[in-house]
Amino acid sequence: MYNGQAVTLKSIENGLVELVLDAQGAPVNTLNSIAMRELGEAVEIIAADSSITGSSIKGLLISSAKPAFIVGADITEFMSMFALPDAELQQRLAESHALFSRIESLPFPTLTAVNGMALGGGFELALSTDFRVLTKDARVGLPEVNLGIYPGWGGTVRLSRMIDTASAVQWMLTGKPQKAAVALELGVADRLAEEGELRAVALELLQAAVNGEVDFRANRQRKRQPIQNSSEVKAMAAEMAKKLDPNYPAPIQILEIVATHASLPFDEALKVETEGFTTLAKSDAAKSLIGLFLNDQLLKKKARSWSKQAAPVKQSAVLGAGIMGGGVAYQSASTGTPILMKDIRDEALELGINTASGLLDKQIEKGRLTEEAKQAVLGGIQPTLSYDDFSNVDIVVEAVVENPAVKASVLAEVEKSVPATAVLASNTSTISINQLAESVSRPEQFCGMHFFNPVHLMPLVEVIRGSQTSDETIARTVAYASAMGKTPIVVNDCPGFLVNRILFPYFNAFNRLLLDGVDFERIDRVMEGFGWPMGPAYLADVVGIDTLVHADHVMQEGFPVRMGHDGDVIAAALLDAKHLGQKNGKGFYEYGKDENGRRFKKASEKAQQLIEDRRSAQLELTDQQIIDRMMIPMCLEAALCLEDGIVETPAEADMGLILGLGFPRFRGGALRYIDTLGLEEFARRAEEHQSRGALYQLTEGFKARLAEGRSYY
Ligand code: T1G
């Protein structure tokens, strides 16, 4: 009947026809323009045939020939539509609505068989049929909110009329794939089937509907009726909207349009959905969030490419059982790579094992792990005080104290005990990889492997290439990081590597603002309003003032012009006053518990006084000027890291900041932020603050881009 590149229509048993999604040459089925066109053509054939009296077609089954049903619209292609004028974008959406409504008005029962995943537009297609049968391990959902948009092909209307509206709103607000059992319980799935029985169960239900044993028209009516308790929906939506972050417009819009179209007839409700969609599609947040999805795909591709070249890592080892070493041991063992955990003191080893055990207990409490699995993971960590068992180790992560001499001696020592092919990787956060490479006899097999604290939560691992590091070493280290469930980014050696190098101009700018008389509580409020999880003063307390001062010296030596000599005047003064930050309860803020045991954080008068004693100006700045003063040095350093070849792509630079620092996702990263402002506007703002030091100097590469109008994405 119809054979396309992505869609096949064939006649099966008893007057049933089947639409099979199977995008040729693609890893997954997406509803790209080819698939949508072919779906339309195939549905037209069905509709034309069924309009003829005595048509043989009695029912329609939609299925997939791939391991997953459909993962959604093709994001890259769909995003390109966002540049269209509103009216044209709305017209495109209306065409998709028309296709789904065409399916919904066929004169016989229709059913979708879902295997694997039905997400976004794929799930919206499934919602347009009368019935849905899912495999028990299938997942369905509407993840569009993660992209800064919302379902644009009728999902906000159909789902909120097929299940209770509160659940429908939760599905759309969280964007999470939902279990098949939940879909069945809520009524958006009609049957569940074992993996190998999906087709049989689907055809049985479809045949029952064809035979009139199940009323398919009732399902259609349910979708087309306005929501009964629409006034309660409006009240619920208004209440929920108050708790949402205004920096992310999509969840707010979802609540608004569901509340608006709840009481409307079906076709008018679709129009409300379409009108609201175009506003969101053009938002900066949508551009940034879709950009992050595409960045993530790039990082996955690069990690897969490295991993393909890598020799396997069957046995690893970590030197140092402290917070980082214990975290590496836990992460390695809990993702299936057995690891030796070496230290020089029994107590340290005990602490490392207890840390891992505590993390596993938390997994058990959450019902994600059994006691037996916990023991298996702990069995994958072999504590040791010697190198005796290092003869079959494939990679060693050095995570001893942040002291160059100690690291150098430990690396030289362990190298004698491991196979000649083993990789040595240092978890150092501030010491030059090239410098440490001088302590080993096989520098080509040495690199950096910088985890972020806490290791089990922070996704990023910087894999740092020294000047002599071989590709094999990088490949093996990337493969091991990926096997640990981490996101590796390969960077070249320089002070601070990628993330800390970009972070320090931000801290230096903060220091400059304090000396210019701006209050640190206000700076924190402004930067948290910008979207950072913590303002710079709070972040400094969490990182640790001593750590900050130490790292700042490394950055000052590395980049004397930009990273200034007054970069840490305030932090050094806090350190002198024994204000170490959260670790000893006082830094910029004081931390403790009040008489009711409630934690408090309040500005430290001592900190305020020592800042006042060092203040050299009293500038009156607007909030936007504070944001510019903080963000411009960070963005320029990211630009410089790209120009200096520390990182290969804007995507990797931005993902490093998102994953390593918690850079606000809706802003997409430092280089995305420059693009959002526009290079000219960014340059104008940098010019405004030139007098506050070299941190605001435009880089040569930036100037070239500015002259050519070449954005970062
Ligand atoms: N568009 C294009 N390619 C996609 C894609 C998509 N939506 N989803 C996955 N891919 C590709 C991906 O690039 C990779 O390709 C391969 O599939 C495997 O992906 C109108 C507007 C589905 C959970 O947001 O969340 O529908 O690199 O490596 O880890 O209302 O991909 O192998 O060449 O990530 O197993 C809504 C996005 C779209 C789902 C699978 N849908 N995708 O994860 O594999 S908007 C989504 C994912 C929409 C409508 C709206 C994940 C996954 P390659 P992968 P995975």
PDB file of N, CA and C in Angstrom, residues 324 331 450-461 484-487 499 656-663:
ATOM      1  N   MET A 324      37.845  12.832  47.943  1.00  0.00           N
ATOM      2  CA  MET A 324      37.852  12.621  46.487  1.00  0.00           C
ATOM      3  C   MET A 324      38.169  11.164  46.156  1.00  0.00           C
ATOM      4  N   GLN A 331      32.360   5.500  43.040  1.00  0.00           N
ATOM      5  CA  GLN A 331      31.797   5.670  41.691  1.00  0.00           C
ATOM      6  C   GLN A 331      32.254   4.551  40.765  1.00  0.00           C
ATOM      7  N   HIS A 450      40.246  15.201  36.349  1.00  0.00           N
ATOM      8  CA  HIS A 450      39.790  16.086  37.424  1.00  0.00           C
ATOM      9  C   HIS A 450      38.313  15.891  37.686  1.00  0.00           C
ATOM     10  N   PHE A 451      37.992  15.236  38.811  1.00  0.00           N
ATOM     11  CA  PHE A 451      36.607  15.055  39.244  1.00  0.00           C
ATOM     12  C   PHE A 451      36.193  16.295  40.031  1.00  0.00           C
ATOM     13  N   PHE A 452      34.872  16.475  40.141  1.00  0.00           N
ATOM     14  CA  PHE A 452      34.361  17.601  40.923  1.00  0.00           C
ATOM     15  C   PHE A 452      33.674  17.046  42.173  1.00  0.00           C
ATOM     16  N   ASN A 453      33.737  17.814  43.241  1.00  0.00           N
ATOM     17  CA  ASN A 453      33.262  17.345  44.533  1.00  0.00           C
ATOM     18  C   ASN A 453      31.782  17.693  44.730  1.00  0.00           C
ATOM     19  N   PRO A 454      30.877  16.807  45.163  1.00  0.00           N
ATOM     20  CA  PRO A 454      31.122  15.397  45.442  1.00  0.00           C
ATOM     21  C   PRO A 454      31.095  14.544  44.181  1.00  0.00           C
ATOM     22  N   VAL A 455      32.002  13.588  44.137  1.00  0.00           N
ATOM     23  CA  VAL A 455      32.213  12.811  42.909  1.00  0.00           C
ATOM     24  C   VAL A 455      30.939  12.078  42.495  1.00  0.00           C
ATOM     25  N   HIS A 456      30.169  11.564  43.458  1.00  0.00           N
ATOM     26  CA  HIS A 456      29.015  10.742  43.068  1.00  0.00           C
ATOM     27  C   HIS A 456      27.875  11.586  42.523  1.00  0.00           C
ATOM     28  N   LEU A 457      27.933  12.911  42.727  1.00  0.00           N
ATOM     29  CA  LEU A 457      26.850  13.767  42.229  1.00  0.00           C
ATOM     30  C   LEU A 457      27.252  14.608  41.023  1.00  0.00           C
ATOM     31  N   MET A 458      28.499  15.091  41.006  1.00  0.00           N
ATOM     32  CA  MET A 458      28.893  16.014  39.941  1.00  0.00           C
ATOM     33  C   MET A 458      29.228  15.240  38.668  1.00  0.00           C
ATOM     34  N   PRO A 459      28.552  15.532  37.542  1.00  0.00           N
ATOM     35  CA  PRO A 459      28.698  14.712  36.328  1.00  0.00           C
ATOM     36  C   PRO A 459      30.012  14.932  35.574  1.00  0.00           C
ATOM     37  N   LEU A 460      30.667  16.069  35.769  1.00  0.00           N
ATOM     38  CA  LEU A 460      31.784  16.439  34.919  1.00  0.00           C
ATOM     39  C   LEU A 460      33.105  15.818  35.360  1.00  0.00           C
ATOM     40  N   VAL A 461      33.886  15.354  34.387  1.00  0.00           N
ATOM     41  CA  VAL A 461      35.297  14.997  34.612  1.00  0.00           C
ATOM     42  C   VAL A 461      36.101  15.702  33.522  1.00  0.00           C
ATOM     43  N   MET A 484      32.135   5.184  34.239  1.00  0.00           N
ATOM     44  CA  MET A 484      31.738   5.572  35.606  1.00  0.00           C
ATOM     45  C   MET A 484      30.443   6.378  35.588  1.00  0.00           C
ATOM     46  N   GLY A 485      29.871   6.587  34.390  1.00  0.00           N
ATOM     47  CA  GLY A 485      28.631   7.355  34.306  1.00  0.00           C
ATOM     48  C   GLY A 485      28.860   8.849  34.336  1.00  0.00           C
ATOM     49  N   LYS A 486      30.103   9.251  34.076  1.00  0.00           N
ATOM     50  CA  LYS A 486      30.442  10.682  34.095  1.00  0.00           C
ATOM     51  C   LYS A 486      30.431  11.252  32.686  1.00  0.00           C
ATOM     52  N   THR A 487      30.475  12.588  32.597  1.00  0.00           N
ATOM     53  CA  THR A 487      30.574  13.265  31.301  1.00  0.00           C
ATOM     54  C   THR A 487      31.980  13.825  31.168  1.00  0.00           C
ATOM     55  N   VAL A 499      37.414  24.727  33.756  1.00  0.00           N
ATOM     56  CA  VAL A 499      36.347  25.290  34.595  1.00  0.00           C
ATOM     57  C   VAL A 499      36.903  26.279  35.613  1.00  0.00           C
ATOM     58  N   GLY A 656      31.065  22.479  30.201  1.00  0.00           N
ATOM     59  CA  GLY A 656      31.953  22.397  31.364  1.00  0.00           C
ATOM     60  C   GLY A 656      31.441  23.282  32.486  1.00  0.00           C
ATOM     61  N   LEU A 657      30.981  24.469  32.137  1.00  0.00           N
ATOM     62  CA  LEU A 657      30.489  25.414  33.158  1.00  0.00           C
ATOM     63  C   LEU A 657      29.139  24.969  33.714  1.00  0.00           C
ATOM     64  N   ILE A 658      28.288  24.433  32.828  1.00  0.00           N
ATOM     65  CA  ILE A 658      26.958  23.973  33.264  1.00  0.00           C
ATOM     66  C   ILE A 658      27.122  22.790  34.226  1.00  0.00           C
ATOM     67  N   LEU A 659      27.955  21.824  33.832  1.00  0.00           N
ATOM     68  CA  LEU A 659      28.088  20.575  34.612  1.00  0.00           C
ATOM     69  C   LEU A 659      29.051  20.725  35.781  1.00  0.00           C
ATOM     70  N   GLY A 660      30.038  21.632  35.639  1.00  0.00           N
ATOM     71  CA  GLY A 660      31.063  21.743  36.679  1.00  0.00           C
ATOM     72  C   GLY A 660      30.767  22.823  37.707  1.00  0.00           C
ATOM     73  N   LEU A 661      30.027  23.850  37.276  1.00  0.00           N
ATOM     74  CA  LEU A 661      29.815  25.003  38.167  1.00  0.00           C
ATOM     75  C   LEU A 661      28.348  25.269  38.476  1.00  0.00           C
ATOM     76  N   GLY A 662      27.450  24.627  37.741  1.00  0.00           N
ATOM     77  CA  GLY A 662      26.028  24.952  37.914  1.00  0.00           C
ATOM     78  C   GLY A 662      25.664  26.255  37.237  1.00  0.00           C
ATOM     79  N   PHE A 663      26.391  26.582  36.138  1.00  0.00           N
ATOM     80  CA  PHE A 663      26.032  27.778  35.355  1.00  0.00           C
ATOM     81  C   PHE A 663      24.547  27.669  35.011  1.00  0.00           C
TER      82      PHE A 663
END
